[in-house]
Coordinates of C-alpha atoms in Angstrom, one line a residue:
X770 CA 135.4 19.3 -94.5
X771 CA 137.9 17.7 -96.6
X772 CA 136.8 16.5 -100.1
X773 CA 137.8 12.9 -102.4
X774 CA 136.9 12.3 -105.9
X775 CA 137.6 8.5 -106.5
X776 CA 138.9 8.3 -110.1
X777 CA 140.3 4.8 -110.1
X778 CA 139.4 1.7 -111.9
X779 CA 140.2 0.4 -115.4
X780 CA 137.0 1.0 -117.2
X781 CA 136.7 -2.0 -118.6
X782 CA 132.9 -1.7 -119.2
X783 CA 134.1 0.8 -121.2
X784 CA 136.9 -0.6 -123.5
X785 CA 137.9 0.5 -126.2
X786 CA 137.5 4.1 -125.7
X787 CA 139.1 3.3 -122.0
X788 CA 141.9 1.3 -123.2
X789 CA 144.6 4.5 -123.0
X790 CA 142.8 7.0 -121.1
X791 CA 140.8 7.3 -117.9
X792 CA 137.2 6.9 -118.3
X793 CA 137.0 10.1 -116.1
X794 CA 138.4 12.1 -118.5
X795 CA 136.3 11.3 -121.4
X796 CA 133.8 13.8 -122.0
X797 CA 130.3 14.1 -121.1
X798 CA 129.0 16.7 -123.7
X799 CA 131.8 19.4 -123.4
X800 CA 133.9 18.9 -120.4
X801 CA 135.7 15.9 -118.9
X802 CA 133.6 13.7 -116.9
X803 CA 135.4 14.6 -113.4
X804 CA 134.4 18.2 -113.5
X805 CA 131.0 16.7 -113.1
X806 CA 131.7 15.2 -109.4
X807 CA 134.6 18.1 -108.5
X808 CA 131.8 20.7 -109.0
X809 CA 129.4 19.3 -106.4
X810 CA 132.1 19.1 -103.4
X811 CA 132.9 22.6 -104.6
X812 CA 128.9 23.7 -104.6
X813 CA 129.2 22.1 -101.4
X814 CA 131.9 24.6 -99.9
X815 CA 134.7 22.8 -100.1
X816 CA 138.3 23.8 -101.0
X817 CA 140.6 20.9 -100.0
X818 CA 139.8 18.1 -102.3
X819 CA 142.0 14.8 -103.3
X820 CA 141.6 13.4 -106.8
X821 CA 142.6 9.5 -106.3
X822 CA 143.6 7.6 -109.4
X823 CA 145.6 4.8 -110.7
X824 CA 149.5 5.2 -111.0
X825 CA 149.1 5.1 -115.4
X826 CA 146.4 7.8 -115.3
X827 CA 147.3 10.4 -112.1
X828 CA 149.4 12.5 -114.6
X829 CA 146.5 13.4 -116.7
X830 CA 144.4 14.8 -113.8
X831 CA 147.3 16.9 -113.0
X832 CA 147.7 17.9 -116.7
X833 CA 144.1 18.7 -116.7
X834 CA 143.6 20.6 -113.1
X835 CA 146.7 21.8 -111.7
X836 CA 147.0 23.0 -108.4
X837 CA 143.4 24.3 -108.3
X838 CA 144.7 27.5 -107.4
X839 CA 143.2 29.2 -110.4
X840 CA 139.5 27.5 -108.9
X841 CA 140.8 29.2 -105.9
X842 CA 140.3 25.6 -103.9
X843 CA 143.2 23.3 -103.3
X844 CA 143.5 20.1 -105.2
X845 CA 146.3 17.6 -104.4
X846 CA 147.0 13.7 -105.9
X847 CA 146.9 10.1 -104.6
X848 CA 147.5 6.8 -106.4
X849 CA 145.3 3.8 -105.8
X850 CA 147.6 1.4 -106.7
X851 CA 144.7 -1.3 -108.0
X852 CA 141.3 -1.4 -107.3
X853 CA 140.0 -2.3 -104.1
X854 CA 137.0 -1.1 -103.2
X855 CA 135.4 2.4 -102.4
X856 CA 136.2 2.4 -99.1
X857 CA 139.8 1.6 -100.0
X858 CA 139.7 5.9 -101.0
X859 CA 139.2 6.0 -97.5
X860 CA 142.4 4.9 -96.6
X861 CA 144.7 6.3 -99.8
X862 CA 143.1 9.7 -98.2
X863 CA 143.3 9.3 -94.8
X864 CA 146.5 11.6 -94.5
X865 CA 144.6 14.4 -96.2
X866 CA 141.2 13.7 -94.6
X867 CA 143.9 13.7 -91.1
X868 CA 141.4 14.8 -88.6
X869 CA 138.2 16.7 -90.2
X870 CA 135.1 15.6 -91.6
X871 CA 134.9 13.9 -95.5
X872 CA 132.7 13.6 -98.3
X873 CA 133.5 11.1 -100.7
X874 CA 132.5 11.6 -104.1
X875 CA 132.9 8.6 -107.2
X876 CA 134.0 10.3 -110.2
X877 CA 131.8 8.5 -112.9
X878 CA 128.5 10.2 -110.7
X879 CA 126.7 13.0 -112.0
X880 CA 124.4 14.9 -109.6
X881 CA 121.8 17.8 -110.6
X882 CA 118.9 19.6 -109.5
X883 CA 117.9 23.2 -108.6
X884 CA 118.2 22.6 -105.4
X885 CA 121.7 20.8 -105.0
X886 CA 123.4 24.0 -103.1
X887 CA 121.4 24.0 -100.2
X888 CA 120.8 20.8 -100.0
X889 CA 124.3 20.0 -100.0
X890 CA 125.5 22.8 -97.6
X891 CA 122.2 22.0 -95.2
X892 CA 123.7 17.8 -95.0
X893 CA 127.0 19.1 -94.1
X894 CA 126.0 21.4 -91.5
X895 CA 123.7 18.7 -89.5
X896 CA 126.4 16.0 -90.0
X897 CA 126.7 13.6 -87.0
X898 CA 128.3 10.2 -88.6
X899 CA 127.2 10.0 -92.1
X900 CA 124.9 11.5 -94.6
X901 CA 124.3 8.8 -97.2
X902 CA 121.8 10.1 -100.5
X903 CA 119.5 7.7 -102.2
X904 CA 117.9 7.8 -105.5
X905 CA 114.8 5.6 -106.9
X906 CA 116.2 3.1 -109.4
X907 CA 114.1 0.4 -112.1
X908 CA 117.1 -1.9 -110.8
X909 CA 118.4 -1.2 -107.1
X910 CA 119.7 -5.3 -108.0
X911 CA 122.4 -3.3 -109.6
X912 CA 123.6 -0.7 -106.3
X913 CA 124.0 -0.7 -102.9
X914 CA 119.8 -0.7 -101.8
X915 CA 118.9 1.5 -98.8
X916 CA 115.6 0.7 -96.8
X917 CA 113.5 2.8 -95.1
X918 CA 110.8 2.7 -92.6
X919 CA 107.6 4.4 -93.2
X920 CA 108.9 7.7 -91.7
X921 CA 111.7 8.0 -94.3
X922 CA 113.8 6.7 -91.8
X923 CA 117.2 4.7 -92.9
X924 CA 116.7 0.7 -91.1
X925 CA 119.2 -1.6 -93.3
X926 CA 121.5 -1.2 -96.2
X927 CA 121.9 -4.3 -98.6
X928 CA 124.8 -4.7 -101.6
X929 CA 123.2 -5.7 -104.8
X930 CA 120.2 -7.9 -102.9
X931 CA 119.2 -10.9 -105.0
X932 CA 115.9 -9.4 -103.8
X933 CA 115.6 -5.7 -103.2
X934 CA 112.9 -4.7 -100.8
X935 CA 113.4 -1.3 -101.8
X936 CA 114.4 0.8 -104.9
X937 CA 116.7 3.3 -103.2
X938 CA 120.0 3.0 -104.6
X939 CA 122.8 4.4 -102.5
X940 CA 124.7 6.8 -105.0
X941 CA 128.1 8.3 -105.5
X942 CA 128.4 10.7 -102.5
X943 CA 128.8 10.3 -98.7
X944 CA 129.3 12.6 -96.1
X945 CA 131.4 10.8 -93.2
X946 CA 132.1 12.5 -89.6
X947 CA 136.2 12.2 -88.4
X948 CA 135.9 8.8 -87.1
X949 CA 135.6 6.9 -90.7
X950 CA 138.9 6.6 -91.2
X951 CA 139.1 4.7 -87.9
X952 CA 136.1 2.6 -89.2
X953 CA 137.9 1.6 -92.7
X954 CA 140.6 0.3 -91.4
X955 CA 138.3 -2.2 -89.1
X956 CA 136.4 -3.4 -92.1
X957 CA 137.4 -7.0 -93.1
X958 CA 137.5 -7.0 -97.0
X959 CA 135.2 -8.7 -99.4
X960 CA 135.7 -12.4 -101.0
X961 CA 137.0 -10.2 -103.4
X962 CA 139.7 -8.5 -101.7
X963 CA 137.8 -5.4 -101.8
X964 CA 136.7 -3.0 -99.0
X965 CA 133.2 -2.1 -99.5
X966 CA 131.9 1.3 -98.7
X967 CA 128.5 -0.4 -97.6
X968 CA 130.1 -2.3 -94.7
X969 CA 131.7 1.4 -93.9
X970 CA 128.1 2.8 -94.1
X971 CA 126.8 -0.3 -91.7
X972 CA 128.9 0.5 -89.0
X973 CA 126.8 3.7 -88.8
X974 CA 123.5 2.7 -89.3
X975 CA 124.1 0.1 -86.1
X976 CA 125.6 2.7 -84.3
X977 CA 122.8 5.0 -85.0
X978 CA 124.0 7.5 -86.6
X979 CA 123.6 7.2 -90.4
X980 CA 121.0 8.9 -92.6
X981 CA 119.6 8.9 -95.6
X982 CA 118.7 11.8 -97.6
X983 CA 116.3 10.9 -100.6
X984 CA 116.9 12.6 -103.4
X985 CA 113.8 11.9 -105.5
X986 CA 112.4 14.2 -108.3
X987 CA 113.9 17.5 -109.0
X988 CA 117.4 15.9 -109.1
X989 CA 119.6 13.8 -111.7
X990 CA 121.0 11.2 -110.8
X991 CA 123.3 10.0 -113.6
X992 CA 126.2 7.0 -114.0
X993 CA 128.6 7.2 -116.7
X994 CA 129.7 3.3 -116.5
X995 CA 128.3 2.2 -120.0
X996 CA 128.4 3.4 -123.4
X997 CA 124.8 4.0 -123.0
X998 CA 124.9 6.0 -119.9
X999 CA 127.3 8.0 -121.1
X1000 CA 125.3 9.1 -123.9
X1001 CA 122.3 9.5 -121.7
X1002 CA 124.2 11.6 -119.7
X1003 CA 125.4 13.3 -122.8
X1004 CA 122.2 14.1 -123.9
X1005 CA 120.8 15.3 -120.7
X1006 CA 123.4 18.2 -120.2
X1007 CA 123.1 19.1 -123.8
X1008 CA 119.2 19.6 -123.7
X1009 CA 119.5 21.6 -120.1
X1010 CA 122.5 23.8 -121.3
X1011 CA 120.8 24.6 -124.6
X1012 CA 117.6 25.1 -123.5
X1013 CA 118.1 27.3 -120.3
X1014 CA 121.4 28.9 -121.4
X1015 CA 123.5 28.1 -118.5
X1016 CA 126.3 25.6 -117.9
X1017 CA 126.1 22.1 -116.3
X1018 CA 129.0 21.7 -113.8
X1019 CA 131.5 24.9 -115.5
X1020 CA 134.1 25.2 -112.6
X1021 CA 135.3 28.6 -113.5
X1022 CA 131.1 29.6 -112.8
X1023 CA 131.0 28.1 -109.7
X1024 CA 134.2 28.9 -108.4
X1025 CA 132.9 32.5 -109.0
X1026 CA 129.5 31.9 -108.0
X1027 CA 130.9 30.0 -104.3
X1028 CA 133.2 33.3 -104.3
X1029 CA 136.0 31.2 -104.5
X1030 CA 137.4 33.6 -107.3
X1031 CA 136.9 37.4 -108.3
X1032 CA 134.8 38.7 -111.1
X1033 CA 138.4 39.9 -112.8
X1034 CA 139.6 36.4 -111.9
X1035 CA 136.8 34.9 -113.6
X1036 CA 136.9 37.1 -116.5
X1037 CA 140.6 36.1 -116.9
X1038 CA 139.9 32.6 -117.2
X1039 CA 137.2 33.5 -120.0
X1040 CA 139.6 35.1 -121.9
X1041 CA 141.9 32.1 -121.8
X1042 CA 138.8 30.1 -123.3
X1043 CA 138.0 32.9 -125.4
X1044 CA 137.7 31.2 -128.3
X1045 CA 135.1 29.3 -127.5
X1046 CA 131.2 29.9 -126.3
X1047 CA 132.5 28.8 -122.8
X1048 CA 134.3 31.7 -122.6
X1049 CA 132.5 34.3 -123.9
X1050 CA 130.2 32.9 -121.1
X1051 CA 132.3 33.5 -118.5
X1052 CA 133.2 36.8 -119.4
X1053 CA 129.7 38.1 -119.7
X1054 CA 128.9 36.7 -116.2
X1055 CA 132.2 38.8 -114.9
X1056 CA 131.3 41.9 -116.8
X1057 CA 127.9 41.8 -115.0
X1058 CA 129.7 41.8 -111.8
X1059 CA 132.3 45.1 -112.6
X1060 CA 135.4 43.3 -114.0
X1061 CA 137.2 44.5 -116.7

């Protein structure tokens, strides 16, 4: 499976601080916000992943990330040349999706929970057509609403209803089988020039072959679009890191962790950070493995 973070747009909820830089690089406690969506396609097992951004910010991903070598997964660049829609990541990737599976992941989403691994690795595995993951909102007016029959079972998917009839936002994250790219290019655009991922995820659900998987309690579900979100967010990472003692999307950990990278490899990249509590962490996690 091939992974995309979509790091476009122009932030503009999020002016001034986004006036220069890419919103996705702007930190969510202490590290950038991307590392937040690029850790769950890598907790997900995969190693081929496609940062998408606009022409004025690409540079600073690569600044930031490299190669991903040193992750021991593969990261290569796209440009989105203005915004048009979610789907529109489908297309800019559809060279490096070529023909495997996809998940698409928005780089402003923050996903946590105990239990993300598994359930992440258990959606890939029964893939057929696309995994879609909903989360219970206050206002699903907002999102793209998912509804359900009394089974759990996905029957329609509606973009910001006037109306919801349900409170299952469709997040950030969607597995897709090898025939999406097909699909995106079919999809007329919006009124506003804009290919939406919904009418992407429609062409499933009539074909029968979409699902939803709920994420409920246990998981975060968090959106860095406002100033207040992003403080939310913030907040929650702080509290769990400090509290439990372990780190919130570290990519160095889970690179490790996912066995993408050696305990010396790992310890290395600690020492590189050794002057701060990140890497002393890193280290001490290595050293409890046998490296140096």
């Amino acid at each position: 499976m091939k992974g995309i973070v979509l790091a476009g747009g122009s932030g503009t909820r999020l002016h001034p601080a986004t006036s220069v830089i890419s919103k996705q690089i702007l930190p969510v406690y202490n590290k950038p916000m991307i590392y937040y969506p690029l850790s769950v396609l890598m907790l997900g097992g995969i190693r081929e992943i496609q940062i998408i951004s606009t022409p004025q910010h690409i540079e600073l991903f690569q600044s930031l990330l490299g190669n991903g070598r040193h992750l021991g997964i593969e990261l290569d660049y796209a440009v989105q040349k203005e915004p048009a829609g979610i789907a529109d990541a489908l297309l800019v990737g559809a060279e490096h999706i070529g023909d495997d599976t996809c998940a698409l992941i928005l780089g402003d989403n923050i996903f946590h929970g105990p239990g993300l691994y598994t359930l992440l690795r258990d959606s890939i595995a029964r893939l057929d057509g696309c995994v879609l993951f909903g989360y219970p909102v206050k206002d699903p007016e907002r999102y793209g609403v998912a509804e359900v029959d009394a089974t759990g079972r996905l029957t329609d998917l509606v973009e910001k209803p006037v109306k919801p009839r349900s409170n299952l936002a469709v997040t950030g994250l969607y597995l897709y089988d090898d025939d999406v790219v097909d699909i995106a290019k079919n999809i007329r655009p919006s009124p506003r020039g804009e290919l939406e991922i919904t009418d992407v995820n429609r062409v499933y659900l009539e074909r029968g072959r979409a699902e939803l998987v709920n994420l409920g309690r246990g998981f975060a579900w968090l959106d860095t679009g406002t100033h207040d979100s992003l403080l939310r967010a913030a907040q929650y990472v702080q509290v769990l890191e400090e509290r439990q003692g372990v780190w919130i999307a570290g990519l160095e950990e889970i690179a490790f962790r996912m066995g993408f990278i050696d305990a010396e490899a790992c310890h290395g990249l600690g020492e590189r950070l050794s002057r701060t509590e990140y890497g002393s962490y890193l280290m001490e996690i290595a050293g409890r493995e046998g490296a140096p």
